[in-house]
mmCIF file of C-alpha atoms in Angstrom:
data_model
loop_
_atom_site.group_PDB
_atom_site.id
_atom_site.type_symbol
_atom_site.label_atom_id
_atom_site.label_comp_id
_atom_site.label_asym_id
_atom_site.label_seq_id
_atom_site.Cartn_x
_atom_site.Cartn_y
_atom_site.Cartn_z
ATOM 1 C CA UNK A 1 -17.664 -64.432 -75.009
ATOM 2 C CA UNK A 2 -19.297 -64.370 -71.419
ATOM 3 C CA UNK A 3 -17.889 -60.700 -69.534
ATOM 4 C CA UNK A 4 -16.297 -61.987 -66.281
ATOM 5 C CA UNK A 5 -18.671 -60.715 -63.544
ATOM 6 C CA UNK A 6 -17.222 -57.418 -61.970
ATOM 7 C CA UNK A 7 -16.959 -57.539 -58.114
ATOM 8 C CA UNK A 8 -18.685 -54.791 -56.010
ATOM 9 C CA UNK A 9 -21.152 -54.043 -58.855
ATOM 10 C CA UNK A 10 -23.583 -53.841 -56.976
ATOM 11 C CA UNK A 11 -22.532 -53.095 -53.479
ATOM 12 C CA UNK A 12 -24.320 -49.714 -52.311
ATOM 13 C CA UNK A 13 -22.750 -46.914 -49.756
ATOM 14 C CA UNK A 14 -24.878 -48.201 -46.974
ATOM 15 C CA UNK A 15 -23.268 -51.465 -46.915
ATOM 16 C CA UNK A 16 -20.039 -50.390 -46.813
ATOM 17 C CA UNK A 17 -21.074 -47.789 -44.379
ATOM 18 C CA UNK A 18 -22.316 -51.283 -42.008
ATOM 19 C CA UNK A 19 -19.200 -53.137 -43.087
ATOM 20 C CA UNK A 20 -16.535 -50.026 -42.370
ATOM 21 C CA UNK A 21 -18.336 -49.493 -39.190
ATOM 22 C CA UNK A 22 -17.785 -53.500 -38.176
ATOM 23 C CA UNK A 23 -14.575 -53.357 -39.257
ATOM 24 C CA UNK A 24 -13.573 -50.373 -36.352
ATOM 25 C CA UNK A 25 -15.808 -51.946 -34.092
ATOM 26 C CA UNK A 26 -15.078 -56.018 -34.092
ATOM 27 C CA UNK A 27 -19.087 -56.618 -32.971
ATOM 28 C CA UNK A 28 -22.231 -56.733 -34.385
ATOM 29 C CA UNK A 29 -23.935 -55.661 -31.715
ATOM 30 C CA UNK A 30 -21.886 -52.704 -31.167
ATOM 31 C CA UNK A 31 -22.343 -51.587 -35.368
ATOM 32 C CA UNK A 32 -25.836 -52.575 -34.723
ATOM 33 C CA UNK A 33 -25.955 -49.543 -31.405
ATOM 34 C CA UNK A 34 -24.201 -47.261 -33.311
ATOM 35 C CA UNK A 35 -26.077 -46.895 -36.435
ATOM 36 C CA UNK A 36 -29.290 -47.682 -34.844
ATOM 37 C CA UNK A 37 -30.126 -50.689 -36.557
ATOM 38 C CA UNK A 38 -31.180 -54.018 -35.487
ATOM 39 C CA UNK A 39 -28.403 -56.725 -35.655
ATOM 40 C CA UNK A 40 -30.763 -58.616 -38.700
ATOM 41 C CA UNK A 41 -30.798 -55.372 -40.101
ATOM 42 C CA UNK A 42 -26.699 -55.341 -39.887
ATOM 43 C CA UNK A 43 -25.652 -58.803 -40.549
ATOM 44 C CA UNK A 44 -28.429 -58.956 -43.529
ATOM 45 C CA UNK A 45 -26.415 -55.745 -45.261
ATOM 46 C CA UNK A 46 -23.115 -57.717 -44.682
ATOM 47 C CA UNK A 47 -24.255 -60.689 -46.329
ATOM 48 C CA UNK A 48 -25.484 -58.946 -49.333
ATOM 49 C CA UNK A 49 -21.997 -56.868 -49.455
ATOM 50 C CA UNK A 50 -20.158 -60.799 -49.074
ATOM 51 C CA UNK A 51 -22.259 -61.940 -51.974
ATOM 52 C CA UNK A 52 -21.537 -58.988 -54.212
ATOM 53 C CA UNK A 53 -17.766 -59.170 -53.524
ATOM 54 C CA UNK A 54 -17.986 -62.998 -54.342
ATOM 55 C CA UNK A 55 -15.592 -63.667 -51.255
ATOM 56 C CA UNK A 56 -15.787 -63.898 -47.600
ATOM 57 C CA UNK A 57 -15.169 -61.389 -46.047
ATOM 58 C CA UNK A 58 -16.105 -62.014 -42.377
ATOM 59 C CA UNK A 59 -14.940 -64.811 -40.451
ATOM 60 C CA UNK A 60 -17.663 -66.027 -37.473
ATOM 61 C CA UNK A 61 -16.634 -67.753 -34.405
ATOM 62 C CA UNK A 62 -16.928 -68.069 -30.933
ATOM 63 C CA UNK A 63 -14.659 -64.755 -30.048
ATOM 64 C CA UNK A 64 -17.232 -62.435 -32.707
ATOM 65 C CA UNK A 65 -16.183 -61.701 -36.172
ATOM 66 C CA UNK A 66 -13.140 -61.062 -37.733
ATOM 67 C CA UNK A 67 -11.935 -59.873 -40.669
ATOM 68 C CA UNK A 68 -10.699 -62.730 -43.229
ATOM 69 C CA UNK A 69 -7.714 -61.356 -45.750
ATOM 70 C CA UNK A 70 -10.004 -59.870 -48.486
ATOM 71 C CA UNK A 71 -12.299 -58.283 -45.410
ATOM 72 C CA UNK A 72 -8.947 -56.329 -44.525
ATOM 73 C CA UNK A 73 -8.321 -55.355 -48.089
ATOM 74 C CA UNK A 74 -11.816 -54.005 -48.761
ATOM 75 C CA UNK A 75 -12.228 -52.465 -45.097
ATOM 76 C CA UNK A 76 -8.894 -50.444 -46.341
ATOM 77 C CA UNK A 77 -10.553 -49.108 -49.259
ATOM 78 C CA UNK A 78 -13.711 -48.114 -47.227
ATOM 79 C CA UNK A 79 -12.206 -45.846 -45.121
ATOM 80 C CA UNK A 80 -10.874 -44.143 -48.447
ATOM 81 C CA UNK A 81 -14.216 -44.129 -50.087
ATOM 82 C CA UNK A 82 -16.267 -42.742 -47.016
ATOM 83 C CA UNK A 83 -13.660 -40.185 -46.065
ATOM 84 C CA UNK A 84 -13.842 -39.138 -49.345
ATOM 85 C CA UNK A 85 -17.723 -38.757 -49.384
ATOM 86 C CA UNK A 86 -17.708 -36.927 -46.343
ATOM 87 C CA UNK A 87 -15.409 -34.257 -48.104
ATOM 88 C CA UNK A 88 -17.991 -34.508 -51.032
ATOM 89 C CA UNK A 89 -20.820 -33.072 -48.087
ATOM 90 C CA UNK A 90 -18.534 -31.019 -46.869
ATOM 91 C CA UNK A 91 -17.554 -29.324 -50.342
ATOM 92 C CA UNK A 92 -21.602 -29.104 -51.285
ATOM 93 C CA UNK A 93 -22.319 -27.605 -47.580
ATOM 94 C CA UNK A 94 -19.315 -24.784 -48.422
ATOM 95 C CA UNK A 95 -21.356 -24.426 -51.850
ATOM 96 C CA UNK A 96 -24.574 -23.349 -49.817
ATOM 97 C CA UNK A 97 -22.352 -20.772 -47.893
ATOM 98 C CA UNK A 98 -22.312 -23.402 -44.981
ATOM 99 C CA UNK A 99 -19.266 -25.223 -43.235
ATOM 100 C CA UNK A 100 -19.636 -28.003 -41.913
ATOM 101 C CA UNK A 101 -17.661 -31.766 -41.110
ATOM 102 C CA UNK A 102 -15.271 -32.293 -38.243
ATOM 103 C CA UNK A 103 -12.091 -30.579 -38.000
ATOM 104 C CA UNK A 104 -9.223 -33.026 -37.005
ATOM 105 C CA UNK A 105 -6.912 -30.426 -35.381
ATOM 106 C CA UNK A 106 -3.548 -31.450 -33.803
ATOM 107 C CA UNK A 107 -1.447 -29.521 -31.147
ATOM 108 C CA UNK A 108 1.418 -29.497 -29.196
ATOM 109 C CA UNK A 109 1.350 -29.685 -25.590
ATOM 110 C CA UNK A 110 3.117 -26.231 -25.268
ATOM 111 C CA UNK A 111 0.052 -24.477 -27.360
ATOM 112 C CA UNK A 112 -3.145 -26.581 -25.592
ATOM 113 C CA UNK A 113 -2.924 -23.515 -23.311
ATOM 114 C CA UNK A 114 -4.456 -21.069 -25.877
ATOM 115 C CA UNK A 115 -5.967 -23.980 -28.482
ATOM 116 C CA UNK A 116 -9.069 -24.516 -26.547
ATOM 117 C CA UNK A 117 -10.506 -20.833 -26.624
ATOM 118 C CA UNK A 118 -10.030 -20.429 -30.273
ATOM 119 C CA UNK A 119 -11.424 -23.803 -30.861
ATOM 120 C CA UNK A 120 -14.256 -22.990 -29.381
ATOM 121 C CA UNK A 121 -14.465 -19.020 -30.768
ATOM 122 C CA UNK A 122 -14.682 -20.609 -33.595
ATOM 123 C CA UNK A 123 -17.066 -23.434 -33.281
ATOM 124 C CA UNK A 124 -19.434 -20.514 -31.979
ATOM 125 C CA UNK A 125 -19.389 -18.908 -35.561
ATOM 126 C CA UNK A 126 -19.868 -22.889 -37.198
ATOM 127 C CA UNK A 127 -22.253 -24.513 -35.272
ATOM 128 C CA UNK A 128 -21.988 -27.879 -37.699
ATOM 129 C CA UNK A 129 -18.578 -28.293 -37.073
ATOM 130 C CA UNK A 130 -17.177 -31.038 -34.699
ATOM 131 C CA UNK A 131 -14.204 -31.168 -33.219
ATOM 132 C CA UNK A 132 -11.573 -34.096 -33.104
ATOM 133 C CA UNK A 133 -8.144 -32.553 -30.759
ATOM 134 C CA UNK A 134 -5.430 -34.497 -30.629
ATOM 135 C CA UNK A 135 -2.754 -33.260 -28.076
ATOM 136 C CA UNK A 136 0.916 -34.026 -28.077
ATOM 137 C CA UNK A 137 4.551 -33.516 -28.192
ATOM 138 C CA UNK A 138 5.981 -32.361 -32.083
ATOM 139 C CA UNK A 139 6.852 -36.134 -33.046
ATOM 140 C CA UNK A 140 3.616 -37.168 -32.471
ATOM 141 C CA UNK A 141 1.998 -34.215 -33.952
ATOM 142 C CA UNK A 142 4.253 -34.099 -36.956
ATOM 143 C CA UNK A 143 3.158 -38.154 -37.368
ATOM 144 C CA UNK A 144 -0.282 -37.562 -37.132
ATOM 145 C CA UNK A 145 -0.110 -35.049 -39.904
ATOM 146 C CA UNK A 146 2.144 -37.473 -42.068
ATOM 147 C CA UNK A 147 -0.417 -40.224 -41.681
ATOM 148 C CA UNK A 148 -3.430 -38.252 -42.607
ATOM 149 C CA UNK A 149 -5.193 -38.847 -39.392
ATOM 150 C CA UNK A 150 -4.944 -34.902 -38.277
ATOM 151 C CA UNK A 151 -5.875 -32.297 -40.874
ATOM 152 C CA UNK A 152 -3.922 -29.410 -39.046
ATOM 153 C CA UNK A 153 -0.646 -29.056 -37.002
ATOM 154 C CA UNK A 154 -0.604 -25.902 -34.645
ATOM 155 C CA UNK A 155 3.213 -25.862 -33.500
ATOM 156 C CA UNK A 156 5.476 -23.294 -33.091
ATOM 157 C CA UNK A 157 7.588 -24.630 -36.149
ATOM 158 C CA UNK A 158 7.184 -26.090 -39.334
ATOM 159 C CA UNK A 159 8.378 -29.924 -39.880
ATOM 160 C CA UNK A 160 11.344 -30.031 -41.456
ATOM 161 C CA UNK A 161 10.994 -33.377 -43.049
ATOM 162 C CA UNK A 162 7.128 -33.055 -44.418
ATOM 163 C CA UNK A 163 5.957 -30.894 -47.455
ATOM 164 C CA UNK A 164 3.948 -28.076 -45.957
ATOM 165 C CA UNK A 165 2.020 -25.200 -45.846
ATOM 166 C CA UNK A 166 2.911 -23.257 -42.783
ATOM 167 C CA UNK A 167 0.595 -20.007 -41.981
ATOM 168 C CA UNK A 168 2.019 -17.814 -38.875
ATOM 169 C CA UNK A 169 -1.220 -16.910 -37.085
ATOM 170 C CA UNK A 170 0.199 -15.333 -33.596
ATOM 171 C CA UNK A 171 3.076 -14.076 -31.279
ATOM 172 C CA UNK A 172 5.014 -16.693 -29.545
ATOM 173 C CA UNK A 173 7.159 -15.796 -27.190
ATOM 174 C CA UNK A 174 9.456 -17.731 -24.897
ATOM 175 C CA UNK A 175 12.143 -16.719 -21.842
ATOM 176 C CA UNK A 176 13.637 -17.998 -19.226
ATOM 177 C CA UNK A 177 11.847 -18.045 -16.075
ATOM 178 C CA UNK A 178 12.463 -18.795 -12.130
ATOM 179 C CA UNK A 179 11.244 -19.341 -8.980
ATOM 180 C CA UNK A 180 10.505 -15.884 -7.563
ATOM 181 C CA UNK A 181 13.605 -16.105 -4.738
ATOM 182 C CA UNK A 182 15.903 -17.152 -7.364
ATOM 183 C CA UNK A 183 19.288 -15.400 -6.849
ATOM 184 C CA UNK A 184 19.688 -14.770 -10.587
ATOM 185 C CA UNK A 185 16.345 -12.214 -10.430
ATOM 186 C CA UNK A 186 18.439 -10.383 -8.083
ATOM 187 C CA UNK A 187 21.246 -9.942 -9.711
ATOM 188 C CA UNK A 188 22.540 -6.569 -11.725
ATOM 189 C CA UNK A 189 22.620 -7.061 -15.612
ATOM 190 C CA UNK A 190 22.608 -10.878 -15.633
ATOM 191 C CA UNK A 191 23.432 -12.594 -19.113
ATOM 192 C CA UNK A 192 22.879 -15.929 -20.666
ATOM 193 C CA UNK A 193 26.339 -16.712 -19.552
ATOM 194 C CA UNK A 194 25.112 -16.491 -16.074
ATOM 195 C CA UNK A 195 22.115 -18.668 -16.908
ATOM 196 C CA UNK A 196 24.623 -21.336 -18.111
ATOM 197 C CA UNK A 197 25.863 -21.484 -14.484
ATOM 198 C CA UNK A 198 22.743 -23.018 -13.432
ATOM 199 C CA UNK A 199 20.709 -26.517 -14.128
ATOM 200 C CA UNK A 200 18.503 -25.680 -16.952
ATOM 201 C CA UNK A 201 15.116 -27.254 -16.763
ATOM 202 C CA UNK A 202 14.182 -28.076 -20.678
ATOM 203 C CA UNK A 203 11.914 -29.954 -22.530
ATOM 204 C CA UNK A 204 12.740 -33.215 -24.706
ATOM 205 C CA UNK A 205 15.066 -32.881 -27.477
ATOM 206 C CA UNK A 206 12.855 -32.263 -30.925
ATOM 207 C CA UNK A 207 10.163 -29.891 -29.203
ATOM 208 C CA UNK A 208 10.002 -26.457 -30.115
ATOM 209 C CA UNK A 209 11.286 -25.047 -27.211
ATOM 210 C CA UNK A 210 14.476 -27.562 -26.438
ATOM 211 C CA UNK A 211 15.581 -26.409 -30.560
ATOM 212 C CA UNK A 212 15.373 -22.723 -29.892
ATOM 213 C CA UNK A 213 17.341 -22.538 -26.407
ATOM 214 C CA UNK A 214 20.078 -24.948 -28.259
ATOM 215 C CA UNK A 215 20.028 -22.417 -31.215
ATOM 216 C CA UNK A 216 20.337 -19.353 -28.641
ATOM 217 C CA UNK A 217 23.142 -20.921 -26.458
ATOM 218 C CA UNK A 218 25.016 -22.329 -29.787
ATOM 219 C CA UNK A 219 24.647 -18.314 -31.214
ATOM 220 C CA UNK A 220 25.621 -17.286 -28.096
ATOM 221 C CA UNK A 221 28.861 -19.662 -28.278
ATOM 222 C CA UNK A 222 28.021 -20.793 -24.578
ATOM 223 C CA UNK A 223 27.430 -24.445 -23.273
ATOM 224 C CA UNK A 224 24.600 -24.676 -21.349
ATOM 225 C CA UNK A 225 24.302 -27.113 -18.194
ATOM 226 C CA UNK A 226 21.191 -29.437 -18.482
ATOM 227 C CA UNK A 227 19.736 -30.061 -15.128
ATOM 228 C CA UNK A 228 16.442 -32.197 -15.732
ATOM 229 C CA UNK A 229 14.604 -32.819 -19.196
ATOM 230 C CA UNK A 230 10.785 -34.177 -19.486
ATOM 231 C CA UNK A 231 8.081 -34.045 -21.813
ATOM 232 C CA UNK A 232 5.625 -32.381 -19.482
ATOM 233 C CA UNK A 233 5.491 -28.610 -19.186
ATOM 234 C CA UNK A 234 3.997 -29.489 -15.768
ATOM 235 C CA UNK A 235 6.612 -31.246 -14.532
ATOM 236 C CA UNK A 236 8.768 -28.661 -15.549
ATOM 237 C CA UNK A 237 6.800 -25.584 -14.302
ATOM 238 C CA UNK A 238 6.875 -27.662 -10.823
ATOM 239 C CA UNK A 239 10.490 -28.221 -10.766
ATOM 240 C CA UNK A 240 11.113 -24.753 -11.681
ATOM 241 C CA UNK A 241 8.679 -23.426 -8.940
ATOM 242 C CA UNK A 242 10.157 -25.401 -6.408
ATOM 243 C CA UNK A 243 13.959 -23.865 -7.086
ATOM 244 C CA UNK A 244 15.417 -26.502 -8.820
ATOM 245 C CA UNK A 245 16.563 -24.571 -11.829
ATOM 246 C CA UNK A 246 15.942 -21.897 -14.010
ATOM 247 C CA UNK A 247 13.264 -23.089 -17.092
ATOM 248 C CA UNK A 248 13.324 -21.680 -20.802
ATOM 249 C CA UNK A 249 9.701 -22.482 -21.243
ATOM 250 C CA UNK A 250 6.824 -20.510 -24.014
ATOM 251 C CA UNK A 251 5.458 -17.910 -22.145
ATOM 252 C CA UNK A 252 1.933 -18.808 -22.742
ATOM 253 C CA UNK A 253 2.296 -22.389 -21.298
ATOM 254 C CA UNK A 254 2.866 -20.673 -17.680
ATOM 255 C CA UNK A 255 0.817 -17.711 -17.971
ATOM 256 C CA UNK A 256 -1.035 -18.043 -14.539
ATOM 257 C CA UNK A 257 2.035 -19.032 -12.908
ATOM 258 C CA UNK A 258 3.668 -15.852 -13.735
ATOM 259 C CA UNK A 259 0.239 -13.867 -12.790
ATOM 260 C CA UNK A 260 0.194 -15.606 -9.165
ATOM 261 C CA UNK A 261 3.709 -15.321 -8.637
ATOM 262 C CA UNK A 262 4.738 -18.828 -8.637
ATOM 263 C CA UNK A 263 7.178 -18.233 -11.212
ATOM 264 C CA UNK A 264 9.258 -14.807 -12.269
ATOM 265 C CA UNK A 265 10.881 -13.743 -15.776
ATOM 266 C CA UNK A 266 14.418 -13.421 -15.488
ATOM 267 C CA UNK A 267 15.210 -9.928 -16.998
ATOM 268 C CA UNK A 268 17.898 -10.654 -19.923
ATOM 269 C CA UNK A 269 18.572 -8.673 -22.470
ATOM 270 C CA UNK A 270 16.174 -9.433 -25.700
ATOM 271 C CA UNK A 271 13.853 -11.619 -23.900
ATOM 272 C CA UNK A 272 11.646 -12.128 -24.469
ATOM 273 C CA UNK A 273 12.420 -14.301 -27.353
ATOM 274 C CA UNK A 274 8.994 -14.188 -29.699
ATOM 275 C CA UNK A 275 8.595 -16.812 -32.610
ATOM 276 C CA UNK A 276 5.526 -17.831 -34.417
ATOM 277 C CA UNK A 277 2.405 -20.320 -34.115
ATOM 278 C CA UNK A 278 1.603 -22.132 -37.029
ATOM 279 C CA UNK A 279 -1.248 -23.539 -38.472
ATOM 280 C CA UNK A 280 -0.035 -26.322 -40.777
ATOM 281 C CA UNK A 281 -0.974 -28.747 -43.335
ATOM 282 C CA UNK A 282 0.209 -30.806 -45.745
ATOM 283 C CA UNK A 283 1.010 -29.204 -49.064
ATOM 284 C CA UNK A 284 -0.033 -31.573 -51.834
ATOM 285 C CA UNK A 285 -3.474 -32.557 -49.530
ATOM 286 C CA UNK A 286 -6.800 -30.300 -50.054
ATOM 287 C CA UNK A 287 -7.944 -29.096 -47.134
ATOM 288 C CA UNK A 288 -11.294 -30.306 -46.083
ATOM 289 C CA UNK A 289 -13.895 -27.422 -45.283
ATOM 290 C CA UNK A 290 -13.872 -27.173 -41.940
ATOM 291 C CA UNK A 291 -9.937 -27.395 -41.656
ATOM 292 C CA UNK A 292 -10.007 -24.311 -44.417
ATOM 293 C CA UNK A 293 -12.387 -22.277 -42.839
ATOM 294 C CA UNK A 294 -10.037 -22.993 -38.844
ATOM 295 C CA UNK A 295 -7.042 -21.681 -41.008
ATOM 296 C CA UNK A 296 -8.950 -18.531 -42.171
ATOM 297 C CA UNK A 297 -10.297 -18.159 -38.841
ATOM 298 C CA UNK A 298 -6.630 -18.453 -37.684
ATOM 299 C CA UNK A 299 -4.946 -15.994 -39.387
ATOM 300 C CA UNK A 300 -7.948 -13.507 -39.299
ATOM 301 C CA UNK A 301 -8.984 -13.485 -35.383
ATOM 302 C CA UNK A 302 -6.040 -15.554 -34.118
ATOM 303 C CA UNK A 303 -3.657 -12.856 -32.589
ATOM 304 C CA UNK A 304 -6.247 -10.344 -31.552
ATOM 305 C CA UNK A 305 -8.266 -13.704 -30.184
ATOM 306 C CA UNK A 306 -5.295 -14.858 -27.797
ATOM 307 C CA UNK A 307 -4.512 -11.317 -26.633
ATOM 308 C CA UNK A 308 -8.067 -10.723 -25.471
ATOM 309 C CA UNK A 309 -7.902 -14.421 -23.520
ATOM 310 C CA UNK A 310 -4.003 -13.097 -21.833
ATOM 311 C CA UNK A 311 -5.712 -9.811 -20.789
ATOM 312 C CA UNK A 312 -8.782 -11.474 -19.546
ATOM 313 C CA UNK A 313 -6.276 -14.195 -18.007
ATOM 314 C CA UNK A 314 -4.673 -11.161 -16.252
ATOM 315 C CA UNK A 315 -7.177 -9.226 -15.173
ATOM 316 C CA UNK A 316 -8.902 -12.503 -13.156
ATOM 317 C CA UNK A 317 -5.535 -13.010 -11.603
ATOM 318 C CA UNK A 318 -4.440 -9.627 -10.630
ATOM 319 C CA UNK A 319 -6.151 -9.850 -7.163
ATOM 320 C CA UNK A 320 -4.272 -12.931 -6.357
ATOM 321 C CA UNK A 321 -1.056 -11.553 -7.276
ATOM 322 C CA UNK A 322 -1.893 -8.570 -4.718
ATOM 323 C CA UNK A 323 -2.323 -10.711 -1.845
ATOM 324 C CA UNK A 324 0.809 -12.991 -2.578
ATOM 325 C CA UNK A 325 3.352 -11.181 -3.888
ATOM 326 C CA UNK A 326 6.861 -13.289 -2.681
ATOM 327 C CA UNK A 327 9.576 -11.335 -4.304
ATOM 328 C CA UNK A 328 8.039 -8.188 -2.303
ATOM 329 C CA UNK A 329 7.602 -10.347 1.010
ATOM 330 C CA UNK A 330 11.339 -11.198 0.755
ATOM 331 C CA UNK A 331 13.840 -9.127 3.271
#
């Protein structure tokens, strides 16, 4: 009995390294720039990798290539194999007391503010390690994380609806803040019953911030009057600067608005409201290296990394704040 002839047999990692970089690009010419080949070079290892899959996989016409219906299939199962032999380097490089790879880190737009610094704290100590940031609201965050294409989630709380590992790494705190001439700053003993008298200037329902002002007025038994919601901290530092409400906001995404005095804390009782940062991943997923070693790096240097940037933060906006000081320029 002849054995049926097994496809892929003899298909090698450097062909499917050609054919998975084809398959992202849609050109020849372009897989040819990027992996430094000549196009012979590239369209020679596609036509072995056709012959061993005994199928076409690669459709030619007067628009490029495309990929025909088994192309799509195998270009799937690439991406699988290579990602999984770059974890393979990765794992041998953590084996020789190196780490190395890219870490895919995502984070939302509330925490790019202090991201950056310990991003690159940290790629100081790894010099091998590249950096993929994604940054976005929690939706998109949590999604990216889902679909594998993020290998950490730095949010200020865990999603609900994923299986996760969720490491607290550093202080997060959040209050209500206001333009500087804001009558509420002036007045004696004001509560969150007098905030709810204003237009509230919040972010979109979902982010981190929008859930824990809903969970403070619902606590507090007191509806709270929604004046303008966005997506954009900027939009609503700007609002909130130019008097058009009072903002519940994290504290670290308007640190040098509160250092210039563009923006004031409005003095309630227990606000500061302080939370948690967390780096999170997905709980039945191995980290890869370089994710592992940003979660150590995290939870070891994270708080005491941040409060050096604040002070620093401070201290290079304190002679601003001297020479423009509104609230003390007011009658």
């Amino acid at each position: 009995m002849v054995s049926p002839t097994r496809p892929l047999k003899n298909a090698t990692l450097r062909q499917l390294v050609t054919f998975h970089t084809l398959a992202r690009l849609g050109s020849v010419s372009r897989t040819a720039e990027e992996l430094h080949l000549t196009q012979p070079a590239v369209s020679l290892q596609l036509g072995i990798l056709e012959e061993s899959a005994g199928t076409p996989l690669l459709a030619r016409g007067a628009r490029g290539v495309r990929l025909t219906e088994a192309g799509v299939v195998l270009a799937g199962y690439a991406s699988r194999l290579l990602q999984v032999w770059n974890e393979a380097s990765e794992a041998m490089a953590a084996q020789c007391g190196q780490v190395a790879g890219t870490l895919r880190v995502g984070v939302v737009t509330t925490a790019e503010y202090l991201m950056p610094q310990l991003v690159l704290e940290f790629t100081r100590q790894h010099r091998q390690v590249g950096v993929k940031l994604s940054v976005g609201n929690r939706a998109d965050i949590a999604a990216q994380l889902a679909q594998q294409e993020i290998d950490l989630a730095i949010m200020g709380r865990p999603p609900a609806e994923l299986r996760v590992d969720a490491a607290p790494f550093a202080h997060h705190p959040m209050a209500f803040v206001a333009a500087p001439d804001h009558p509420l700053l002036d007045k004696p003993g004001a509560t969150l019953a007098d905030v709810a008298e204003v237009p509230l200037l919040l972010r979109e329902r979902g982010s981190g911030t929008r859930l824990a002002v809903e969970q403070l007025f619902k606590t507090a038994g007191i509806e709270m009057r929604l004046g303008a919601e966005t997506s954009s901290n900027e939009a609503i530092k700007q609002l909130c600067a130019a008097g058009y409400g009072v903002a519940f906001i994290s504290l670290h995404a308007c640190v040098l608005e509160l250092q210039a005095g563009l923006l004031a804390q409005l003095p309630l009782p227990g606000h500061p409201i302080v939370r948690a940062w967390y780096a999170i991943s997905l709980a039945d997923r191995p980290l890869p290296a370089a994710a592992a070693a940003f979660g150590v790096f995290l939870r070891e240097q994270g708080q005491a990394r941040l409060d050096a940037k604040l002070a620093a933060d401070r201290e290079r906006m304190a002679p601003m704040t001297r020479r423009r000081s509104p609230r003390a320029a007011r009658p």
